[in-house]
Coordinates of C-alpha atoms in Angstrom, one line a residue:
M236 CA 128.8 -29.8 -97.2
R237 CA 132.1 -31.6 -98.1
A238 CA 134.9 -29.5 -99.4
I239 CA 136.1 -30.1 -103.0
K240 CA 138.8 -32.8 -102.8
L241 CA 141.4 -32.4 -105.5
A242 CA 143.4 -35.3 -106.8
E243 CA 147.2 -35.1 -106.8
E244 CA 147.2 -36.3 -110.4
R245 CA 146.2 -33.6 -112.8
V246 CA 146.8 -35.7 -115.9
L247 CA 144.4 -38.5 -117.1
G248 CA 146.9 -41.3 -117.5
P249 CA 148.4 -41.0 -114.0
L250 CA 145.0 -40.5 -112.5
L251 CA 143.7 -43.9 -113.8
A252 CA 147.0 -45.6 -112.9
A253 CA 146.8 -44.2 -109.3
R254 CA 143.2 -45.4 -109.0
A255 CA 144.2 -48.8 -110.3
R256 CA 146.9 -49.1 -107.6
K257 CA 144.4 -47.9 -104.9
Y258 CA 141.3 -50.0 -105.8
G259 CA 142.8 -52.8 -107.8
D260 CA 140.3 -55.6 -108.6
E261 CA 137.3 -53.6 -107.3
T262 CA 134.7 -53.1 -110.1
F263 CA 134.8 -49.8 -111.9
L264 CA 132.8 -50.4 -115.1
L265 CA 129.5 -52.2 -115.7
F266 CA 128.6 -52.9 -119.3
R267 CA 125.9 -55.4 -120.3
D268 CA 127.0 -58.5 -118.4
R269 CA 130.7 -57.4 -118.1
K270 CA 132.4 -56.2 -114.9
I271 CA 135.7 -54.4 -115.4
S272 CA 137.9 -53.5 -112.5
F273 CA 140.1 -50.4 -112.0
A274 CA 143.1 -52.5 -112.6
E275 CA 141.8 -54.2 -115.7
L276 CA 140.9 -50.9 -117.3
D277 CA 144.4 -49.7 -116.5
R278 CA 145.8 -52.7 -118.3
M279 CA 143.4 -52.3 -121.3
S280 CA 144.4 -48.7 -121.6
G281 CA 148.1 -49.6 -121.5
R282 CA 147.6 -52.1 -124.3
M283 CA 145.7 -49.5 -126.4
A284 CA 148.6 -47.1 -125.8
A285 CA 151.0 -49.8 -127.0
G286 CA 148.9 -50.5 -130.1
L287 CA 148.8 -46.8 -131.0
R288 CA 152.5 -46.3 -130.4
G289 CA 153.1 -49.2 -132.8
L290 CA 151.3 -47.2 -135.5
G291 CA 153.6 -44.3 -134.9
I292 CA 151.3 -42.3 -132.8
G293 CA 152.9 -40.0 -130.2
R294 CA 152.5 -36.9 -128.2
G295 CA 150.2 -34.3 -129.9
D296 CA 149.1 -36.6 -132.7
K297 CA 145.4 -36.7 -133.4
V298 CA 143.4 -40.0 -133.4
G299 CA 139.7 -40.2 -134.3
L300 CA 137.3 -42.5 -132.3
M301 CA 134.2 -43.5 -134.2
L302 CA 132.7 -46.0 -131.8
P303 CA 129.4 -46.9 -130.0
N304 CA 129.4 -46.9 -126.2
C305 CA 131.6 -49.8 -125.2
P306 CA 134.5 -50.5 -122.8
E307 CA 137.0 -50.2 -125.6
F308 CA 136.1 -46.6 -126.2
I309 CA 137.0 -45.7 -122.6
A310 CA 140.2 -47.8 -122.8
L311 CA 141.2 -46.0 -126.0
W312 CA 140.5 -42.6 -124.6
F313 CA 142.8 -43.3 -121.6
G314 CA 145.3 -45.1 -123.9
L315 CA 145.7 -41.9 -125.9
A316 CA 146.2 -40.0 -122.7
Y317 CA 148.9 -42.4 -121.6
I318 CA 151.1 -41.4 -124.6
G319 CA 150.0 -37.7 -124.8
A320 CA 148.0 -38.1 -128.1
V321 CA 144.8 -36.2 -128.7
E322 CA 141.4 -37.8 -128.9
V323 CA 139.1 -36.7 -131.7
P324 CA 135.7 -38.0 -130.8
I325 CA 133.5 -38.5 -134.0
N326 CA 129.7 -38.5 -133.9
T327 CA 128.9 -41.9 -135.3
H328 CA 126.0 -40.4 -137.4
H329 CA 128.3 -38.2 -139.4
L330 CA 129.0 -39.0 -143.1
G331 CA 129.8 -37.3 -146.3
D332 CA 131.1 -33.7 -146.4
L333 CA 130.9 -33.2 -142.6
L334 CA 132.9 -36.4 -141.8
V335 CA 135.5 -35.3 -144.4
Y336 CA 135.7 -31.9 -142.8
L337 CA 136.1 -33.2 -139.3
L338 CA 138.8 -35.8 -140.1
N339 CA 140.8 -33.5 -142.4
F340 CA 140.5 -30.3 -140.3
S341 CA 141.6 -32.1 -137.2
D342 CA 144.6 -33.6 -138.9
T343 CA 143.5 -37.1 -137.8
R344 CA 146.3 -39.6 -138.6
V345 CA 144.6 -42.8 -137.4
L346 CA 140.9 -43.6 -137.1
V347 CA 139.6 -46.3 -134.8
A348 CA 136.1 -47.2 -136.0
D349 CA 133.5 -49.8 -135.3
A350 CA 133.0 -52.2 -138.2
Q351 CA 129.4 -51.0 -138.7
F352 CA 130.7 -47.5 -139.6
L353 CA 133.3 -48.6 -142.2
P354 CA 130.9 -47.9 -145.1
Q355 CA 130.8 -44.2 -144.1
V356 CA 134.6 -44.1 -144.1
A357 CA 134.9 -46.0 -147.4
A358 CA 132.6 -43.6 -149.1
I359 CA 134.9 -40.7 -148.5
R360 CA 138.3 -42.4 -148.6
D361 CA 139.6 -40.6 -151.7
R362 CA 138.8 -37.2 -150.1
L363 CA 140.8 -37.8 -146.8
T364 CA 144.1 -36.0 -146.8
T365 CA 145.7 -36.8 -143.4
L366 CA 144.4 -40.3 -142.5
E367 CA 147.2 -42.9 -142.6
A368 CA 145.5 -46.0 -141.1
V369 CA 142.2 -47.4 -139.8
V370 CA 141.8 -49.7 -136.8
V371 CA 138.6 -51.7 -136.8
R372 CA 136.6 -52.9 -133.8
R373 CA 134.6 -56.0 -134.6
A374 CA 131.8 -57.5 -132.6
P375 CA 133.0 -60.4 -130.4
G376 CA 133.2 -63.6 -132.4
D377 CA 133.1 -61.7 -135.7
L378 CA 135.8 -63.3 -138.0
T379 CA 134.7 -61.8 -141.3
L380 CA 137.4 -60.1 -143.4
V381 CA 137.9 -56.4 -143.0
P382 CA 137.1 -54.7 -146.3
E383 CA 139.7 -52.7 -148.3
L384 CA 139.7 -49.0 -147.7
G385 CA 141.4 -47.7 -150.9
G386 CA 144.9 -48.6 -150.0
L387 CA 144.7 -47.5 -146.3
P388 CA 146.3 -50.0 -143.9
V389 CA 143.6 -51.6 -141.9
H390 CA 144.2 -53.2 -138.4
V391 CA 142.0 -55.2 -136.1
L392 CA 141.6 -53.8 -132.6
E393 CA 141.4 -57.1 -130.8
A394 CA 144.9 -58.0 -132.0
W395 CA 146.1 -55.5 -129.4
D396 CA 144.8 -57.7 -126.6
E397 CA 148.2 -59.5 -126.5
L398 CA 150.4 -56.4 -126.3
V399 CA 152.4 -55.5 -123.3
P400 CA 150.8 -52.5 -121.6
L401 CA 152.6 -49.2 -121.5
E402 CA 152.8 -47.0 -118.5
P403 CA 151.6 -43.3 -118.7
D404 CA 154.2 -41.0 -120.2
P405 CA 155.5 -38.8 -117.3
N406 CA 156.3 -36.0 -119.7
V407 CA 152.6 -35.3 -120.4
G408 CA 151.4 -32.3 -118.4
P409 CA 148.1 -30.8 -117.1
G410 CA 148.1 -28.2 -119.9
D411 CA 148.6 -30.7 -122.7
P412 CA 145.5 -31.4 -124.8
Y413 CA 143.8 -34.7 -124.3
C414 CA 140.8 -34.0 -126.6
M415 CA 139.7 -31.9 -129.5
G416 CA 136.0 -31.4 -128.7
F417 CA 134.0 -30.2 -131.7
T418 CA 131.3 -27.6 -131.1
S419 CA 128.1 -27.5 -133.1
G420 CA 128.5 -25.6 -136.3
T421 CA 125.2 -23.8 -136.4
T422 CA 126.7 -20.4 -137.5
G423 CA 129.7 -21.7 -139.5
P424 CA 132.1 -24.7 -139.6
S425 CA 132.4 -26.7 -136.4
K426 CA 135.2 -25.5 -134.2
G427 CA 137.6 -27.8 -132.5
A428 CA 138.1 -26.8 -128.8
M429 CA 141.4 -28.0 -127.5
L430 CA 140.8 -29.3 -124.0
P431 CA 143.7 -29.8 -121.5
H432 CA 144.0 -32.7 -119.1
N433 CA 143.3 -30.6 -116.0
Y434 CA 140.1 -29.3 -117.6
A435 CA 138.6 -32.7 -117.6
I436 CA 139.8 -33.6 -114.1
Y437 CA 138.7 -30.4 -112.5
A438 CA 135.3 -30.5 -114.1
A439 CA 134.9 -34.1 -112.8
E440 CA 135.8 -33.0 -109.3
L441 CA 133.3 -30.1 -109.4
V442 CA 130.5 -32.6 -110.4
A443 CA 131.5 -35.1 -107.8
Y444 CA 131.5 -32.3 -105.1
H445 CA 128.1 -30.8 -106.1
A446 CA 126.4 -34.1 -106.5
D447 CA 128.0 -35.3 -103.2
Y448 CA 129.3 -38.6 -104.8
T449 CA 130.7 -41.2 -102.5
R450 CA 132.4 -44.6 -103.1
E451 CA 129.0 -46.2 -102.9
E452 CA 127.6 -44.5 -106.0
V453 CA 126.7 -46.2 -109.2
I454 CA 126.6 -43.6 -112.0
Y455 CA 124.6 -44.6 -115.0
S456 CA 125.3 -42.9 -118.3
F457 CA 123.5 -43.7 -121.5
L458 CA 124.8 -40.6 -123.4
P459 CA 127.3 -41.3 -126.2
L460 CA 130.9 -41.4 -125.2
F461 CA 131.8 -39.2 -128.2
H462 CA 130.1 -36.4 -126.2
G463 CA 131.7 -34.6 -123.3
N464 CA 128.9 -35.3 -120.9
A465 CA 129.4 -39.0 -120.8
Q466 CA 133.2 -38.6 -120.6
V467 CA 133.8 -35.6 -118.3
L468 CA 130.5 -35.5 -116.3
A469 CA 129.9 -39.2 -115.8
T470 CA 133.0 -41.4 -116.4
L471 CA 135.5 -39.2 -114.8
P472 CA 133.4 -38.3 -111.7
A473 CA 133.1 -42.0 -111.1
L474 CA 136.9 -42.4 -111.4
V475 CA 137.8 -39.5 -109.1
S476 CA 135.1 -40.7 -106.6
G477 CA 136.3 -44.3 -106.7
C478 CA 132.8 -45.6 -107.4
R479 CA 131.2 -47.5 -110.3
L480 CA 130.1 -46.4 -113.8
A481 CA 127.3 -48.3 -115.5
L482 CA 127.5 -47.7 -119.2
G483 CA 124.3 -47.8 -121.2
E484 CA 124.1 -47.9 -125.0
K485 CA 121.3 -45.4 -125.7
F486 CA 118.3 -43.7 -124.1
S487 CA 115.0 -45.6 -124.1
A488 CA 112.0 -44.0 -122.4
G489 CA 110.4 -47.4 -122.0
G490 CA 113.6 -49.2 -120.8
F491 CA 115.2 -46.5 -118.8
W492 CA 114.0 -47.6 -115.4
D493 CA 114.7 -51.2 -116.1
E494 CA 118.3 -50.2 -116.8
I495 CA 118.4 -48.2 -113.5
R496 CA 117.2 -51.3 -111.6
R497 CA 119.5 -53.7 -113.5
Y498 CA 122.6 -51.7 -112.4
K499 CA 121.2 -50.5 -109.1
A500 CA 122.2 -47.0 -110.3
T501 CA 122.0 -44.1 -107.8
S502 CA 122.8 -41.2 -110.2
T503 CA 122.5 -40.3 -113.9
N504 CA 122.9 -37.4 -116.2
M505 CA 120.3 -36.1 -118.7
I506 CA 120.1 -33.3 -121.1
G507 CA 117.3 -31.9 -123.3
G508 CA 113.7 -32.8 -122.7
L509 CA 114.3 -36.3 -121.5
V510 CA 112.9 -35.6 -118.0
S511 CA 109.7 -34.4 -119.5
I512 CA 109.5 -37.5 -121.7
L513 CA 109.9 -39.8 -118.7
V514 CA 107.2 -37.9 -116.8
K515 CA 104.8 -38.4 -119.7
Q516 CA 105.3 -42.2 -119.8
P517 CA 102.4 -44.2 -118.4
E518 CA 102.5 -44.5 -114.7
R519 CA 103.6 -47.8 -113.1
P520 CA 103.2 -49.0 -109.5
E521 CA 107.0 -49.2 -109.1
D522 CA 107.7 -45.7 -110.3
G523 CA 108.9 -44.5 -106.9
D524 CA 110.7 -47.6 -106.0
S525 CA 114.2 -47.5 -107.5
S526 CA 117.8 -46.9 -106.4
L527 CA 118.0 -43.6 -108.4
R528 CA 118.5 -40.6 -106.1
R529 CA 120.1 -37.9 -108.3
V530 CA 119.6 -36.6 -111.8
F531 CA 122.2 -34.1 -112.9
G532 CA 122.1 -31.6 -115.7
A533 CA 118.4 -31.7 -116.7
A534 CA 117.0 -28.4 -118.1
V535 CA 113.6 -28.6 -116.4
K536 CA 111.2 -26.0 -115.1
G537 CA 107.7 -25.7 -113.7
T538 CA 105.4 -28.5 -113.1
V539 CA 107.6 -31.1 -114.8
W540 CA 110.3 -30.6 -112.1
D541 CA 107.8 -31.2 -109.3
A542 CA 106.1 -34.1 -111.0
F543 CA 109.4 -35.9 -111.7
E544 CA 110.7 -35.6 -108.1
A545 CA 107.3 -36.5 -106.6
R546 CA 106.8 -39.5 -108.8
F547 CA 110.3 -41.0 -109.0
K548 CA 111.7 -39.9 -105.7
A549 CA 114.9 -38.6 -107.3
K550 CA 116.5 -35.2 -106.8
L551 CA 117.1 -32.9 -109.9
I552 CA 120.3 -31.0 -109.9
E553 CA 120.9 -28.4 -112.6
G554 CA 124.1 -26.9 -113.8
Y555 CA 125.5 -24.9 -116.8
G556 CA 128.5 -25.3 -118.9
M557 CA 129.9 -25.6 -122.4
T558 CA 132.5 -27.7 -124.2
E559 CA 134.8 -24.7 -124.1
S560 CA 134.2 -23.4 -120.6
S561 CA 133.6 -26.5 -118.4
I562 CA 131.0 -26.5 -115.6
V563 CA 130.9 -22.9 -114.4
L564 CA 127.5 -22.8 -112.7
M565 CA 125.9 -25.6 -110.6
N566 CA 123.5 -26.3 -107.8
H567 CA 124.7 -28.4 -104.8
V568 CA 122.4 -31.4 -104.2
N569 CA 121.8 -30.1 -100.6
S570 CA 120.9 -26.5 -101.7
A571 CA 119.4 -26.7 -105.2
R572 CA 117.1 -24.0 -106.2
K573 CA 114.3 -25.1 -108.6
G574 CA 114.6 -23.5 -112.1
S575 CA 118.1 -22.1 -111.4
V576 CA 121.4 -23.4 -112.9
G577 CA 123.0 -22.6 -109.7
V578 CA 125.8 -20.4 -108.5
P579 CA 129.4 -20.0 -109.8
T580 CA 131.4 -23.1 -109.1
P581 CA 134.6 -22.8 -107.1
G582 CA 137.5 -21.6 -109.3
F583 CA 135.3 -19.7 -111.8
R584 CA 133.9 -16.2 -112.1
V585 CA 130.6 -15.7 -113.9
E586 CA 128.9 -12.4 -114.8
I587 CA 126.1 -11.2 -117.0
H588 CA 127.2 -8.6 -119.5
D589 CA 125.2 -6.2 -121.8
Q590 CA 125.9 -5.6 -125.5
D591 CA 128.8 -3.2 -124.5
D592 CA 130.4 -5.9 -122.4
Q593 CA 129.5 -4.1 -119.2
P594 CA 128.3 -6.1 -116.1
V595 CA 124.6 -5.7 -115.3
G596 CA 122.8 -6.1 -112.0
P597 CA 120.3 -8.7 -110.7
D598 CA 117.3 -9.7 -112.8
V599 CA 118.7 -8.1 -116.0
V600 CA 119.0 -10.5 -119.0
G601 CA 122.3 -10.4 -120.8
E602 CA 125.1 -12.6 -122.1
I603 CA 126.7 -15.2 -119.7
V604 CA 130.4 -14.6 -119.5
T605 CA 133.0 -16.4 -117.4
R606 CA 136.7 -16.8 -116.7
P607 CA 138.7 -19.3 -114.6
E608 CA 140.7 -18.5 -111.5
G609 CA 143.3 -21.2 -112.1
P610 CA 145.2 -22.6 -115.0
Y611 CA 144.0 -25.2 -117.6
R612 CA 140.4 -25.2 -116.4
M613 CA 139.0 -24.2 -119.8
M614 CA 139.8 -24.8 -123.4
T615 CA 143.2 -23.4 -124.5
E616 CA 142.1 -22.5 -128.1
Y617 CA 140.0 -23.2 -131.1
Y618 CA 142.2 -25.4 -133.2
K619 CA 143.6 -23.5 -136.2
M620 CA 141.1 -20.6 -135.6
P621 CA 143.1 -17.9 -133.8
E622 CA 140.5 -15.2 -134.7
K623 CA 137.7 -17.2 -133.3
T624 CA 139.7 -17.8 -130.1
L625 CA 140.4 -14.1 -129.6
E626 CA 136.7 -13.2 -130.4
A627 CA 135.5 -15.7 -127.8
F628 CA 137.9 -14.5 -125.1
R629 CA 137.6 -10.7 -125.9
N630 CA 138.0 -8.4 -122.9
L631 CA 139.5 -11.2 -120.9
W632 CA 136.1 -13.0 -120.5
F633 CA 134.9 -16.1 -122.4
H634 CA 131.7 -15.2 -124.1
T635 CA 129.2 -18.1 -124.2
G636 CA 126.7 -16.6 -126.6
D637 CA 124.0 -17.7 -124.1
L638 CA 121.5 -15.4 -122.4
G639 CA 120.8 -15.5 -118.7
Y640 CA 120.4 -13.4 -115.5
Y641 CA 120.9 -13.8 -111.7
D642 CA 118.7 -13.0 -108.8
A643 CA 119.4 -11.0 -105.6
D644 CA 120.7 -14.2 -103.9
G645 CA 123.3 -14.8 -106.6
Y646 CA 121.5 -17.8 -108.3
F647 CA 121.8 -17.8 -112.1
Y648 CA 119.1 -18.6 -114.6
F649 CA 119.5 -19.7 -118.2
V650 CA 117.1 -18.0 -120.6
D651 CA 118.1 -19.2 -124.1
R652 CA 120.9 -19.5 -126.5
A653 CA 121.2 -16.1 -128.1
K654 CA 120.9 -17.6 -131.6
D655 CA 117.7 -19.5 -130.5
A656 CA 115.9 -16.4 -129.0
I657 CA 113.0 -15.2 -131.2
R658 CA 112.5 -11.5 -131.9
R659 CA 108.8 -10.6 -132.5
L660 CA 107.0 -7.3 -132.2
G661 CA 110.0 -5.7 -130.6
E662 CA 110.1 -8.4 -127.9
N663 CA 112.7 -11.1 -127.2
I664 CA 111.0 -14.5 -126.7
S665 CA 112.8 -17.4 -125.0
S666 CA 112.2 -20.5 -127.1
Q667 CA 113.0 -22.6 -124.0
E668 CA 110.3 -20.8 -121.9
L669 CA 107.8 -21.1 -124.7
E670 CA 108.5 -24.8 -125.1
R671 CA 108.2 -25.3 -121.4
I672 CA 104.6 -24.0 -121.4
I673 CA 103.6 -25.9 -124.5
N674 CA 105.0 -29.2 -123.0
E675 CA 102.6 -28.8 -120.1
H676 CA 99.7 -29.6 -122.4
P677 CA 98.7 -33.2 -121.5
S678 CA 98.7 -34.3 -125.2
V679 CA 102.1 -33.0 -126.0
L680 CA 105.2 -35.2 -125.6
E681 CA 107.8 -32.6 -126.7
S682 CA 108.0 -29.4 -128.7
A683 CA 110.5 -27.1 -130.4
A684 CA 110.0 -23.3 -131.1
V685 CA 111.9 -21.5 -133.8
G686 CA 111.8 -18.1 -135.4
I687 CA 110.6 -17.8 -139.0
P688 CA 111.4 -14.6 -140.9
S689 CA 108.4 -12.3 -141.1
E690 CA 107.2 -10.4 -144.1
L691 CA 107.0 -7.3 -141.8
G692 CA 110.6 -7.8 -140.4
E693 CA 111.8 -9.6 -137.3
E694 CA 110.3 -13.1 -136.9
E695 CA 107.2 -15.1 -136.4
V696 CA 107.0 -18.0 -133.9
K697 CA 106.7 -21.5 -135.2
V698 CA 106.2 -24.5 -132.9
L699 CA 106.7 -28.1 -133.9
I700 CA 104.8 -30.6 -131.8
V701 CA 105.3 -34.3 -131.1
L702 CA 102.2 -35.8 -129.5
R703 CA 102.0 -38.5 -126.9
P704 CA 101.1 -41.9 -128.3
G705 CA 97.4 -42.2 -128.9
E706 CA 96.7 -38.5 -128.3
S707 CA 95.2 -36.0 -130.7
L708 CA 95.3 -32.2 -130.7
E709 CA 94.1 -29.5 -133.1
P710 CA 96.1 -26.3 -133.7
P711 CA 93.3 -24.0 -132.5
E712 CA 93.1 -25.9 -129.3
L713 CA 96.8 -25.5 -128.7
I714 CA 96.6 -21.8 -129.5
E715 CA 93.8 -21.3 -126.9
F716 CA 96.0 -23.2 -124.4
C717 CA 98.8 -20.8 -125.1
R718 CA 96.7 -17.7 -124.9
Q719 CA 95.7 -18.6 -121.4
R720 CA 99.3 -19.1 -120.2
M721 CA 101.6 -16.6 -122.1
A722 CA 101.9 -13.1 -123.3
K723 CA 100.2 -12.3 -126.6
F724 CA 103.4 -11.6 -128.4
M725 CA 104.6 -15.2 -127.5
V726 CA 101.5 -17.0 -129.0
P727 CA 102.7 -19.0 -132.0
R728 CA 101.6 -18.1 -135.5
Y729 CA 102.7 -21.4 -137.0
V730 CA 102.0 -24.9 -135.8
E731 CA 103.2 -28.2 -137.3
F732 CA 102.8 -31.7 -135.9
R733 CA 105.7 -34.2 -136.5
P734 CA 106.1 -37.8 -135.5
A735 CA 109.6 -36.9 -134.2
L736 CA 112.0 -34.0 -134.0
P737 CA 115.4 -34.1 -135.7
K738 CA 118.0 -34.6 -132.9
T739 CA 121.6 -35.2 -132.3
P740 CA 122.6 -38.4 -130.6
T741 CA 122.8 -36.4 -127.3
D742 CA 119.1 -35.6 -127.7
R743 CA 119.5 -31.9 -128.6
V744 CA 117.0 -30.7 -131.1
Q745 CA 118.6 -29.6 -134.3
K746 CA 116.9 -26.2 -134.5
Y747 CA 119.1 -25.0 -137.3
Q748 CA 117.5 -27.7 -139.5
L749 CA 114.0 -26.7 -138.5
K750 CA 114.8 -23.1 -139.3
Q751 CA 116.2 -24.0 -142.7
E752 CA 113.0 -26.0 -143.5
G753 CA 110.9 -22.9 -142.7
L754 CA 107.3 -23.3 -143.7
T755 CA 106.2 -26.6 -145.2
P756 CA 103.0 -27.8 -146.7
D757 CA 102.1 -29.3 -143.3
T758 CA 102.5 -26.0 -141.4
W759 CA 99.3 -24.5 -140.0
D760 CA 99.0 -20.7 -140.1
R761 CA 97.0 -19.1 -137.3
L762 CA 96.6 -15.8 -139.1
A763 CA 95.2 -17.4 -142.2
Y764 CA 92.9 -19.5 -140.0
E765 CA 91.7 -16.5 -138.1
G766 CA 91.3 -14.4 -141.2
A767 CA 89.1 -17.1 -142.7
R768 CA 87.0 -17.2 -139.6
A769 CA 86.7 -13.4 -139.6
D770 CA 85.5 -13.5 -143.2
R771 CA 82.7 -15.8 -141.9
G772 CA 81.8 -13.3 -139.2
V773 CA 83.4 -15.2 -136.3
R774 CA 85.1 -12.9 -133.8
V775 CA 88.8 -13.8 -133.2
D776 CA 91.4 -12.6 -130.7
A777 CA 94.2 -11.7 -133.0
S778 CA 97.7 -11.0 -131.6

């Protein structure tokens, strides 16, 4: 097992500049039919830095990026780092009140947006209090006029192609923020985690070490660059390893393997239920014949894990982390334990605490807490939320809000997000475990389990099901499938079939939306069904 190799550069700008000096015209980035070298990306980033500086942006200023996956996004990200400015990545699906909140709360001075997203910005222009200018990225060859934005100065990104590149500012340090990463606002307003330069570099080094990346890798990422996974767990590991990054534009179950073969990718990152979706695609003769050897970050258990590795000949590597904490648990590719999110990564302590913040022993479920053993490896604060910062770091531990446990060998297991756990009949139900069982049904493509307030207190279990194309399934059949595979208190009361689940662009199911919807006219009620059968004299197994 190779030791973790730390780069001398602990700041993003000097890191890219050093790699450009070392690898020069060797290819770093593959995007569509483009090949961009280390040196070219350095020059592109320097020009972005010059353009931003020309707009008055300097150290500590906030700049929003509202772009699809493209080389310009990466160059802007590093260009901001060159001058010590702070990236504010904006989910391209946001609009209205939430977009207003993110831009105003973050004190964003300049927004760089793709032309297709300008209507979303124009619609809220009169409500933006800190924005001073917009820079528009147009499609190649697009010469149409940029629309007015209510008096805001509008610039065209490609005009910066002629600027003289700037060098990284030597005054930017490892503890300076490079990014304000917004967390999901499921229990209140989204929080802006201030992430220092060393956080990103150290996380990338941990991933490169555990995945055993070499210079021969091609890391394929289809996740959106406005998400930390694509930036910190794919782009930067490729940079610190001196290998290539293949940048996709979105996930497609039908086209995923074609993309892998197109780029000759050896590794990729996934989240959510994407592994299960790939396993449930129709089998093809070439399934086991590709360059892919590693898949990192997939939350997979049970038969899906075995089926994926056997069918596609690729190794699954699980880990655990958050925007705030970085990667604190991870398996090594040569010693991965199925179903586990691994052991504490070098440089972090991880424990399981009870409700009194006391550590518990093996096999006891509690909250996952962590703390770093070195500086600037986690977020420094929640922007403009000192109370939330102190609450998260109470008793000198960062509290994740996630439930887990560890076994006698020190391997950790993720159980559920505390807010997604379902409380029924005095028992805590892991929504993730329930979904894993339901997803094993041959007709089910994916599922989501949520708690619905019960008239008797606590909650009832509702599952939302997306069927595989061409399949059919009746609720009583699904209930019988569940009864044979789970405890009685876990068996869902409510079942609803949907053509799709509401998701974020990073494929996370938006459970808060499903909870808010509650029961709908399309929701099937097991107790009502079984009550009707009992009235007809049919014996039922109620639970």
